[in-house]
mmCIF file of C-alpha atoms in Angstrom:
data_model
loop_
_atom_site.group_PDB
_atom_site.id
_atom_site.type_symbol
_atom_site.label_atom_id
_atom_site.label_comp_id
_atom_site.label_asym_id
_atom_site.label_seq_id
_atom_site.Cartn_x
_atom_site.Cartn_y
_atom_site.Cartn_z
ATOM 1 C CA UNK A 1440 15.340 51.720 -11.828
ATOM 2 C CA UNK A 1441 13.429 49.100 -10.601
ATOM 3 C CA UNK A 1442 10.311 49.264 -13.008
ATOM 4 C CA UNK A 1443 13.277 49.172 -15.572
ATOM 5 C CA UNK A 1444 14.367 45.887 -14.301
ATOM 6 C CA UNK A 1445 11.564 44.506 -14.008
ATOM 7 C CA UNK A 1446 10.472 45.450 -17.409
ATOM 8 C CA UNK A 1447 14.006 44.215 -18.804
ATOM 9 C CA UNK A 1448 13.793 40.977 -17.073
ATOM 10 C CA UNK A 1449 10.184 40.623 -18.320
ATOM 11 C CA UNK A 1450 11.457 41.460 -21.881
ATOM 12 C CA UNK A 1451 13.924 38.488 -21.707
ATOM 13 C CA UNK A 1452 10.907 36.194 -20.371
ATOM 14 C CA UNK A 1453 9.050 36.600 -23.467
ATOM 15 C CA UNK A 1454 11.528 36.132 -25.212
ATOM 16 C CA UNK A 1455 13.244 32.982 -23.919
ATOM 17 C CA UNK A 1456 9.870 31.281 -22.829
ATOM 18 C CA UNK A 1457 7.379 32.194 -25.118
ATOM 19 C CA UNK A 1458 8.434 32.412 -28.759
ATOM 20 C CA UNK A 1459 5.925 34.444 -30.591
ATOM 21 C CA UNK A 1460 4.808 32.832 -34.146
ATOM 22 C CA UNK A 1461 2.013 34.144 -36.152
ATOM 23 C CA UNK A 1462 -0.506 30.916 -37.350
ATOM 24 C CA UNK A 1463 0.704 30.648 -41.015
ATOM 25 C CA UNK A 1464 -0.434 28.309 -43.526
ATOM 26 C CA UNK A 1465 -1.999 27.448 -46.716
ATOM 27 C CA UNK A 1466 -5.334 29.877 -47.264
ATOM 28 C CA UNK A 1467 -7.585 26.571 -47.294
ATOM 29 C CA UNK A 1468 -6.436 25.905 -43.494
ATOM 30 C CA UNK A 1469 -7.500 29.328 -42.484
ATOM 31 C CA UNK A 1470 -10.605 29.069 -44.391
ATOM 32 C CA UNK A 1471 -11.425 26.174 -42.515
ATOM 33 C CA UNK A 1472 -10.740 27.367 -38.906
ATOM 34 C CA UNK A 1473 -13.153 30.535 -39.784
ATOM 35 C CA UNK A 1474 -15.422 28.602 -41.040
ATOM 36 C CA UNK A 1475 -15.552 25.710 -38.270
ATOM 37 C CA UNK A 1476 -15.987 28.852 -35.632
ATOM 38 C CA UNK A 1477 -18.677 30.295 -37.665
ATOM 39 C CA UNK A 1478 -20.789 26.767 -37.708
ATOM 40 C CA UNK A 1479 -20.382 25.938 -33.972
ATOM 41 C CA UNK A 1480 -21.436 29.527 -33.045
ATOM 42 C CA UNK A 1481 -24.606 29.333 -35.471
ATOM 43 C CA UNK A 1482 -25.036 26.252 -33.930
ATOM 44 C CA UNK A 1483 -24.549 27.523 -29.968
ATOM 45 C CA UNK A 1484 -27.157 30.275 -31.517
ATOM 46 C CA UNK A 1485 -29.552 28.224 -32.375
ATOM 47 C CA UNK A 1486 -29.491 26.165 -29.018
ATOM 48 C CA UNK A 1487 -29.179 29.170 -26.917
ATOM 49 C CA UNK A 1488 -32.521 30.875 -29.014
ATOM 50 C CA UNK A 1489 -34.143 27.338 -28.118
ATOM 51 C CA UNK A 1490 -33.696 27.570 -24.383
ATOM 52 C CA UNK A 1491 -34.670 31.513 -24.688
ATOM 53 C CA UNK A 1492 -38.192 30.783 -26.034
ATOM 54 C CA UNK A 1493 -39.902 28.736 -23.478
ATOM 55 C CA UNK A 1494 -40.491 29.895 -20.090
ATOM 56 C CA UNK A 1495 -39.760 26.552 -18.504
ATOM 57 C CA UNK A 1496 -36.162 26.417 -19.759
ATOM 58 C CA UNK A 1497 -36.103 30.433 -18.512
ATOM 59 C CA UNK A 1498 -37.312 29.149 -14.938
ATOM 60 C CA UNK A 1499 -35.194 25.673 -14.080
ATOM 61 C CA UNK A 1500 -31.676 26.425 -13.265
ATOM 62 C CA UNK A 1501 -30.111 23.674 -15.128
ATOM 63 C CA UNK A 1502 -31.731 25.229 -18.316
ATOM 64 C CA UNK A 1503 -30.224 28.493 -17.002
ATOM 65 C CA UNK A 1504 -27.035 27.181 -16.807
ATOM 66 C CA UNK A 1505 -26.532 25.270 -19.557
ATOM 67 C CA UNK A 1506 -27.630 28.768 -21.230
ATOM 68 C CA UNK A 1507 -24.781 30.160 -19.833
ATOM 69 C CA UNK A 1508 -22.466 27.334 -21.283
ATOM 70 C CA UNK A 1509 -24.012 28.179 -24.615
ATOM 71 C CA UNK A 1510 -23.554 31.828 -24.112
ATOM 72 C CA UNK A 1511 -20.050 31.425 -22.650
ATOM 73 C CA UNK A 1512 -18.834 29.070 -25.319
ATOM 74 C CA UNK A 1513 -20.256 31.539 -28.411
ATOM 75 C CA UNK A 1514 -18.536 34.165 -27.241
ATOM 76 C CA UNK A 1515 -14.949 32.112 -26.660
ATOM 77 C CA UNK A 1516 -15.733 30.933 -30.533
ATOM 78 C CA UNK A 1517 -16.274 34.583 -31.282
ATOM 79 C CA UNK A 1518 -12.923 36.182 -29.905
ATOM 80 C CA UNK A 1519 -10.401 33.081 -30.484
ATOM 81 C CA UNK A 1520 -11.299 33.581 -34.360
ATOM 82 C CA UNK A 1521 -10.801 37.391 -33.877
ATOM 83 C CA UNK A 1522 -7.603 36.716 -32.881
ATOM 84 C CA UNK A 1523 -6.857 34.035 -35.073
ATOM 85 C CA UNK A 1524 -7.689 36.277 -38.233
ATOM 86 C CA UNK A 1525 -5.895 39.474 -36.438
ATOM 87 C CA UNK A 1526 -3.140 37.195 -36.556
ATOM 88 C CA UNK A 1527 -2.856 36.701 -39.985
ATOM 89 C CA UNK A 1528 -0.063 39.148 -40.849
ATOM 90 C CA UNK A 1529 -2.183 42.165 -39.851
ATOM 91 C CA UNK A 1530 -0.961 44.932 -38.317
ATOM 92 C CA UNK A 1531 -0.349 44.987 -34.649
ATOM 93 C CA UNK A 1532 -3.355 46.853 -32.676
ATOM 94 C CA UNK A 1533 -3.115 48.808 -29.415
ATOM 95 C CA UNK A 1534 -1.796 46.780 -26.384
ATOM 96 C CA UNK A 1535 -5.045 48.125 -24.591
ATOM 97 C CA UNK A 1536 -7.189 46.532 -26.970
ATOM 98 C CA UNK A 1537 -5.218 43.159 -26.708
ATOM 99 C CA UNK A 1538 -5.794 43.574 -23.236
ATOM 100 C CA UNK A 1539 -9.570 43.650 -23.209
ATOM 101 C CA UNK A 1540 -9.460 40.759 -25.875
ATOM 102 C CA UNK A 1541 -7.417 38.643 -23.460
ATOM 103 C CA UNK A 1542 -9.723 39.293 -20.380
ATOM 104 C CA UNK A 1543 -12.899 38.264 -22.144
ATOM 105 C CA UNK A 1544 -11.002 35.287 -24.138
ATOM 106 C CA UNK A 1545 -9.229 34.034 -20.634
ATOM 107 C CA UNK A 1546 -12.124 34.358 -18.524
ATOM 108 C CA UNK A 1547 -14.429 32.686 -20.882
ATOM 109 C CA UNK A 1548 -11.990 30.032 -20.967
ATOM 110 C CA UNK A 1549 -11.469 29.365 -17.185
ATOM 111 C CA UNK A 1550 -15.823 29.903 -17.332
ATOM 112 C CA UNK A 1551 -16.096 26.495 -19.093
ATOM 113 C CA UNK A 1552 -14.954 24.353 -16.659
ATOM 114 C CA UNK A 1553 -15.949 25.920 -13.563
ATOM 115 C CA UNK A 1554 -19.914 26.115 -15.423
ATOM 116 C CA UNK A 1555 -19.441 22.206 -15.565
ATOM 117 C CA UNK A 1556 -18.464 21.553 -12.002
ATOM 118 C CA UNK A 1557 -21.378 23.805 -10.982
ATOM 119 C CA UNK A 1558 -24.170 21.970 -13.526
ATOM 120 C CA UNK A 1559 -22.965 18.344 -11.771
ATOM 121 C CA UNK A 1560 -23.499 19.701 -8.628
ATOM 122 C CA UNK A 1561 -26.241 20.556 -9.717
ATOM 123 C CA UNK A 1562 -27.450 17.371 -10.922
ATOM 124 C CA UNK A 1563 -25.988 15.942 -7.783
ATOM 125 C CA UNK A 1564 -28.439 17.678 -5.412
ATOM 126 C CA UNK A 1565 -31.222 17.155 -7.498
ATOM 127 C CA UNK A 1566 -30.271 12.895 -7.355
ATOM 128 C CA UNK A 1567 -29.051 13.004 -3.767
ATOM 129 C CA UNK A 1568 -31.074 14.885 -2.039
ATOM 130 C CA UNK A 1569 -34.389 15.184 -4.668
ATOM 131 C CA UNK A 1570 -36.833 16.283 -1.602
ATOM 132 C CA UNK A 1571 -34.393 19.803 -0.774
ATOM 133 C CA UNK A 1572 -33.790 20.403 -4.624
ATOM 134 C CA UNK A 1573 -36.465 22.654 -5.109
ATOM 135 C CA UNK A 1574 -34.963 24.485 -2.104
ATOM 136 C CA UNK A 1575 -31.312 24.681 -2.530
ATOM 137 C CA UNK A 1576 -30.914 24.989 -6.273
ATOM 138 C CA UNK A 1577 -33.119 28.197 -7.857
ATOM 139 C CA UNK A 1578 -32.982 30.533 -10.454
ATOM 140 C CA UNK A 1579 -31.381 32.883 -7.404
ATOM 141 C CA UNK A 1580 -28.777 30.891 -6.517
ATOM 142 C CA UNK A 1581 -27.689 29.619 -10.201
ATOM 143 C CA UNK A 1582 -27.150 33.443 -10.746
ATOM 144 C CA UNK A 1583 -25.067 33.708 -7.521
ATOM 145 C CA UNK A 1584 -23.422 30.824 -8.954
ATOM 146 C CA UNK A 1585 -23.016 32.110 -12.562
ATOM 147 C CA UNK A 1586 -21.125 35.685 -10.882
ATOM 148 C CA UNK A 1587 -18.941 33.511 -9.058
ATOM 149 C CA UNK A 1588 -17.823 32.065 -12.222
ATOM 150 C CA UNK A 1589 -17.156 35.135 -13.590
ATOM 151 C CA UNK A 1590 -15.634 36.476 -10.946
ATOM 152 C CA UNK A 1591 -12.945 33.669 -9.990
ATOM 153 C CA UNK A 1592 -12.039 33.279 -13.615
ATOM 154 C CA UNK A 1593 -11.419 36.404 -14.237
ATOM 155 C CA UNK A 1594 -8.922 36.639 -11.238
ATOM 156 C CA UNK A 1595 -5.685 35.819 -12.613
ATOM 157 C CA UNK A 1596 -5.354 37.921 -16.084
ATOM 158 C CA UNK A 1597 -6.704 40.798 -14.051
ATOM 159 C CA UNK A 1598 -3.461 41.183 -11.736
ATOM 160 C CA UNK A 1599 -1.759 40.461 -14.888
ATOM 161 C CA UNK A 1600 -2.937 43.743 -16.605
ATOM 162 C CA UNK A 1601 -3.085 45.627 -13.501
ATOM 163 C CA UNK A 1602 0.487 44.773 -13.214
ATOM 164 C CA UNK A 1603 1.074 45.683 -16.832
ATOM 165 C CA UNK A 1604 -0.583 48.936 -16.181
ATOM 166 C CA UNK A 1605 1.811 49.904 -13.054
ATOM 167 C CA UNK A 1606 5.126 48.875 -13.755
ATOM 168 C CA UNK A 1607 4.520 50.175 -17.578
ATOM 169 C CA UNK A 1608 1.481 52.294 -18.430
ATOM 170 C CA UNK A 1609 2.906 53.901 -21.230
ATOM 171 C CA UNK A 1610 3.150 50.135 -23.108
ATOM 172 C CA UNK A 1611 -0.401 50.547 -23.579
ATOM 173 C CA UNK A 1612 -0.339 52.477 -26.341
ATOM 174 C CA UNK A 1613 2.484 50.126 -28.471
ATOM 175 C CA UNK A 1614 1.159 48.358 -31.141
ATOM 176 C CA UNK A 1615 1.823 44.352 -31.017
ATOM 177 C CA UNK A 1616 0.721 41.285 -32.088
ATOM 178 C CA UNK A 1617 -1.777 40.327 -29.316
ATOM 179 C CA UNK A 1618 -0.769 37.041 -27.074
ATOM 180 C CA UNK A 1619 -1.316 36.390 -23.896
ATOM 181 C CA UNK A 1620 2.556 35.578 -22.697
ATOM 182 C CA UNK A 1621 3.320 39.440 -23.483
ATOM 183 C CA UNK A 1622 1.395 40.317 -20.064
ATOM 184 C CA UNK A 1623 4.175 37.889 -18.274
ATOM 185 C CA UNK A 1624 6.393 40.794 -17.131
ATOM 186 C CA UNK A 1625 7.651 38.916 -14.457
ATOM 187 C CA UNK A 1626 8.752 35.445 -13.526
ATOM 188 C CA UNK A 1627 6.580 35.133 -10.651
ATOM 189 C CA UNK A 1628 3.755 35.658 -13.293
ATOM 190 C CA UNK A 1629 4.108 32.467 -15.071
ATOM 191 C CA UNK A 1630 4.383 30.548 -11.849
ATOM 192 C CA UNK A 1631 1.287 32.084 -10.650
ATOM 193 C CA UNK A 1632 -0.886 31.053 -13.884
ATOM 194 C CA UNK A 1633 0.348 27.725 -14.287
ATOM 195 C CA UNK A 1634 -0.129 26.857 -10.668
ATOM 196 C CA UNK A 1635 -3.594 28.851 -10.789
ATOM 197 C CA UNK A 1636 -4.475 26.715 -13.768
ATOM 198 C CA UNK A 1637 -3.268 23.113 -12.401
ATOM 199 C CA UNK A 1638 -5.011 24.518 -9.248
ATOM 200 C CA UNK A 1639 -8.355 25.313 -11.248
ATOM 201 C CA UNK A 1640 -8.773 22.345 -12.668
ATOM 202 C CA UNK A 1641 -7.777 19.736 -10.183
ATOM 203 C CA UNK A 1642 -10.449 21.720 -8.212
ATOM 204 C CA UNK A 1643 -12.961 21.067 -11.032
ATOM 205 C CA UNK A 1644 -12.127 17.359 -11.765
ATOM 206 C CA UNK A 1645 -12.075 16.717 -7.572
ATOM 207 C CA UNK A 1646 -15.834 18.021 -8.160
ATOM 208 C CA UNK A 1647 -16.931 15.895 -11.073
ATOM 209 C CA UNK A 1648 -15.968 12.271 -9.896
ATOM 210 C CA UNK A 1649 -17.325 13.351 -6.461
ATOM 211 C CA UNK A 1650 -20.494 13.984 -7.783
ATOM 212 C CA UNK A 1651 -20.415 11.044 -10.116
ATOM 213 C CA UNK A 1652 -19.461 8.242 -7.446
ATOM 214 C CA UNK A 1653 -22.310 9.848 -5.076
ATOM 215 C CA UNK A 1654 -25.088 10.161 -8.015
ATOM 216 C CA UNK A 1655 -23.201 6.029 -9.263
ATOM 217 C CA UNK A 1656 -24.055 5.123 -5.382
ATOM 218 C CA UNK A 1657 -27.753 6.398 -5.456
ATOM 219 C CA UNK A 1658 -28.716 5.357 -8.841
ATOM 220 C CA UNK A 1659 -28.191 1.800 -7.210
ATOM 221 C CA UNK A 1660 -29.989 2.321 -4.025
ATOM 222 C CA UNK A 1661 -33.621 1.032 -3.940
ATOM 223 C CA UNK A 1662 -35.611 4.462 -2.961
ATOM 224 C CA UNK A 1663 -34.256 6.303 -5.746
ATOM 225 C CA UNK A 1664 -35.457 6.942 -9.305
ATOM 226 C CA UNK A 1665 -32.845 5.074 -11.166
ATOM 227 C CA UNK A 1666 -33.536 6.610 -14.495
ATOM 228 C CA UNK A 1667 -33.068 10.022 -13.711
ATOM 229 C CA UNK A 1668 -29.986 8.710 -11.857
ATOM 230 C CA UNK A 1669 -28.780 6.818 -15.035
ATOM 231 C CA UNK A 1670 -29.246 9.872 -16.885
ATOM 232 C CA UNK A 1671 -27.859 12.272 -14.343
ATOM 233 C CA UNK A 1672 -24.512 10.033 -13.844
ATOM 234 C CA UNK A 1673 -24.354 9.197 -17.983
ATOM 235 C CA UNK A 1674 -24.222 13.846 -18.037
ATOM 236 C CA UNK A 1675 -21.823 13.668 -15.392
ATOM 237 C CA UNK A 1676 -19.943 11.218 -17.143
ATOM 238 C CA UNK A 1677 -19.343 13.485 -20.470
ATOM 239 C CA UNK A 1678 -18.748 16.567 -18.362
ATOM 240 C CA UNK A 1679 -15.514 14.572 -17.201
ATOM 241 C CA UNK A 1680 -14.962 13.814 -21.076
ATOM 242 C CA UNK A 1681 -15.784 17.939 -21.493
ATOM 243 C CA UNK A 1682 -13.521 18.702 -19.246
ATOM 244 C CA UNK A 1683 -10.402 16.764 -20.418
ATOM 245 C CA UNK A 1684 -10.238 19.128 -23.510
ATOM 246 C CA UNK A 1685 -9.795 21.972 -21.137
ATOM 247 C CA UNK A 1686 -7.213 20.237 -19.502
ATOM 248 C CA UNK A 1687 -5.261 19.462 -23.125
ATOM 249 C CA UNK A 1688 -5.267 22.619 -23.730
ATOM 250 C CA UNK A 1689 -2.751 23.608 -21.053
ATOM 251 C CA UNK A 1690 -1.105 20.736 -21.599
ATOM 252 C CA UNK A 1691 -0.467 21.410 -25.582
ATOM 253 C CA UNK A 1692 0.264 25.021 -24.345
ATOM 254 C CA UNK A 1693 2.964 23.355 -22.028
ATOM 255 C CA UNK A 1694 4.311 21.066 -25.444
ATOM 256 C CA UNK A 1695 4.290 24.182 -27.759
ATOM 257 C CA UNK A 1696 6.220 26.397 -25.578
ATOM 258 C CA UNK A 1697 8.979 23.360 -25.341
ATOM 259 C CA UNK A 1698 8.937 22.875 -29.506
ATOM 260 C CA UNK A 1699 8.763 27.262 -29.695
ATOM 261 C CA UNK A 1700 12.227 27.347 -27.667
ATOM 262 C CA UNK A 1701 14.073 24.761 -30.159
ATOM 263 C CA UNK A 1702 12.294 25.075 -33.097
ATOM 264 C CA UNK A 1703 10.568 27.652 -35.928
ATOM 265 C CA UNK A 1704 10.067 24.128 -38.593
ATOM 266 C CA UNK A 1705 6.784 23.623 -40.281
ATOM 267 C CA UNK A 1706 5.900 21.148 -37.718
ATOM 268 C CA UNK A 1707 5.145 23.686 -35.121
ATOM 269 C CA UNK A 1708 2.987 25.683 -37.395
ATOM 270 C CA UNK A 1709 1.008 22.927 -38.153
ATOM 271 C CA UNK A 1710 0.994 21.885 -34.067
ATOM 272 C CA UNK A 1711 -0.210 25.045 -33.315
ATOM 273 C CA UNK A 1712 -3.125 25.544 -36.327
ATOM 274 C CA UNK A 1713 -4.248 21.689 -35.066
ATOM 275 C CA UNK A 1714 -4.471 22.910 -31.506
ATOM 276 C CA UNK A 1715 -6.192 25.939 -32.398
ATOM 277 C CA UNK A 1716 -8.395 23.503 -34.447
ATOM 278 C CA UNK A 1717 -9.135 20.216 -32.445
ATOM 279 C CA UNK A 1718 -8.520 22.323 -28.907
ATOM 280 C CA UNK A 1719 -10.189 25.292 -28.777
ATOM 281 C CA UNK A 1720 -12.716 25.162 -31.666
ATOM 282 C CA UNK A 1721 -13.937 21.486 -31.608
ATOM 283 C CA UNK A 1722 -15.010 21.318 -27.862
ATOM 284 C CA UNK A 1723 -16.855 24.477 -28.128
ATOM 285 C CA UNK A 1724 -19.372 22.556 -29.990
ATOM 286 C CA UNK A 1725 -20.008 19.675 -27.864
ATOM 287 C CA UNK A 1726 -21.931 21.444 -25.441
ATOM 288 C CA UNK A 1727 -25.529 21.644 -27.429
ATOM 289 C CA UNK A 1728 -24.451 18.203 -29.236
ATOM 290 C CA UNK A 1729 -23.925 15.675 -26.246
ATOM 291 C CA UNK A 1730 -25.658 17.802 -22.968
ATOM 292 C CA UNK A 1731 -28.601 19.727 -25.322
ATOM 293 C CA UNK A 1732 -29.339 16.921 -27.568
ATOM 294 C CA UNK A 1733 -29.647 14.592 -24.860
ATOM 295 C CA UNK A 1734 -32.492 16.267 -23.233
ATOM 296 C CA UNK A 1735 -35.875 14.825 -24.478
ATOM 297 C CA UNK A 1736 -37.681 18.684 -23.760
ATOM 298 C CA UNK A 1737 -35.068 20.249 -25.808
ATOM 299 C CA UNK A 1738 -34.288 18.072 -28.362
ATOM 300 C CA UNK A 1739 -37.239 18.326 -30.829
ATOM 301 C CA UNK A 1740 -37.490 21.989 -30.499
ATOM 302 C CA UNK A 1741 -33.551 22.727 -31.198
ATOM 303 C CA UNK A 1742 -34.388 20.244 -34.494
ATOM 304 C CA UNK A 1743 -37.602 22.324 -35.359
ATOM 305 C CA UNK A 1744 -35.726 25.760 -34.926
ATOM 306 C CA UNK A 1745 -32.626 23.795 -36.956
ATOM 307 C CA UNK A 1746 -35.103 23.170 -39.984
ATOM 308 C CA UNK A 1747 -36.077 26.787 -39.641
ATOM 309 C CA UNK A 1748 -39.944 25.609 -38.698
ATOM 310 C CA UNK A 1749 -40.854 23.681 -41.719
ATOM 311 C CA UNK A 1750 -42.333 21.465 -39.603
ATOM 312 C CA UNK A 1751 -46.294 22.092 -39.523
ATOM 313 C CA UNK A 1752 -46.698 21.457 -35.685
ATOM 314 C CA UNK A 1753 -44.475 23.006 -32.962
ATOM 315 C CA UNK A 1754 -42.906 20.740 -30.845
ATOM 316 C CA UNK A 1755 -44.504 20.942 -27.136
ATOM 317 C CA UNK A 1756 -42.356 21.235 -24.230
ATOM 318 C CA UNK A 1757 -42.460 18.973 -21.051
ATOM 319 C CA UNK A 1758 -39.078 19.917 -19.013
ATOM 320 C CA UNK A 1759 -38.960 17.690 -15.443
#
């Protein structure tokens, strides 16, 4: 009797809070989406094949990690526009499916901004304390770092499904349209991932103006090398900018829930295609543009791989 409470009271949840709407439109706005996620992932592809084809950026773990940005960020691209086609008045799939979906979409997600807290502290050590950088930061411990990631990110849609899976196992083999609000059996769930997710990424910004006042203070002292300091605060500076997107995107969740429970007009059709748009497609592809373009060892080999080697000379590589 209680699983049947708690499955009825879930039941009303989803439906009072979270207003399910399949992402309608003209045919030239889905075109569009599908092909903006197709572009950004070709070029996360490229970028990530540019990284994988000189030792040096295999060796120096802020190559390593902003490989795993690239990496991270395909893959997000990848799934969202799975979803985003599979919602396109196709038939529902196997909640178990959806479920395996959600973990890789969530976690992939959270990864973003946790991979950016880690790459400025990264940048931080190597500013603030340049003699121990060779010591503290290694390929070793940006792996350590890069489980972590996965690991804490992963936390919260895990108990979710786990939840699912014991109050209701037989739900995994319904068919529905796959969202992420039809794991909230439970009002303690939603609580729990909003307050995980204000947690998360008050965390993350707490971590990027640290490290940007600390690497602002020492690219002004006299004993440090003020370019690399320039350039290390200017990276720091657009992770911030980075991580505001991730930020918008719980707030426009936040926004679309409120216009869901009063509302089934046009407008929120269109407010939901230009989140999925300008929220979760744009950002994925500022990564290689404003941190991989930036870098003066990358840079001319991304553009010679981008030109598909037409160039006669291969660009050398000289990574500090």
């Amino acid at each position: 009797m209680a699983m049947t409470n708690q499955s009825s009271e879930g039941s009303q949840i989803n439906q009072q809070m979270f207003k399910v709407e399949l992402i309608e439109g003209p045919v030239t706005k889905r075109i569009v989406a599908i092909l903006m996620s197709m572009l950004f992932t070709c070029i996360n592809s490229i970028m990530f094949h540019t990284l994988l084809s000189k030792p040096v950026f295999r060796e120096l773990p802020r190559y390593i990690l902003f490989a795993h940005m690239l990496c991270n960020d395909s893959v997000q691209l990848m799934i969202s526009m799975l979803l985003y086609i599979l919602s396109m008045k196709l038939p529902p799939f196997p909640k178990a499916i959806c479920a395996l979906l959600l973990v890789v979409t969530e976690t992939t997600f959270r990864n973003a901004a946790l991979n950016l807290a880690v790459m400025s502290l990264e940048r931080y050590v190597a500013i603030c304390f340049p003699l121990r950088h060779g010591e503290m930061v290694t390929r070793k411990t940006a792996g350590i770092c890069i489980a972590l990631i996965w690991f804490f990110s992963s936390i919260n849609i895990l108990i979710d499904i786990i939840y699912a899976l014991v109050v209701d196992p037989a739900s995994y083999k319904d068919l529905m349209i796959c969202t992420r609000q039809r794991f909230f059996l439970s009002a303690w769930q939603v609580d729990v991932y909003q307050g995980s997710s204000y947690f998360f990424f008050v965390t993350v910004t707490g971590i990027l103006f640290f490290t940007y006042i600390n690497v602002v203070v020492a690219a002004r002292s006299a004993s440090a090398d003020r370019e690399s300091a320039k350039k290390a605060h200017k990276t720091i500076l657009l992770h911030l900018v980075q991580l505001v997107f991730c930020v918008n995107t719980f707030v426009y969740v936040s926004i679309e829930t409120a216009l869901a429970r009063t509302s089934s007009s046009r407008l929120y059709k269109d407010l939901r295609y230009l989140n999925f748009l300008f929220v979760l497609i744009l950002p994925r592809c500022l990564s290689p543009l404003i941190y991989g373009l930036r870098d003066d060892a990358v840079r001319p080999l991304f553009l010679y791989y981008v030109r598909c080697g037409t160039q006669k000379v291969k660009p050398s590589v000289t990574a500090h």
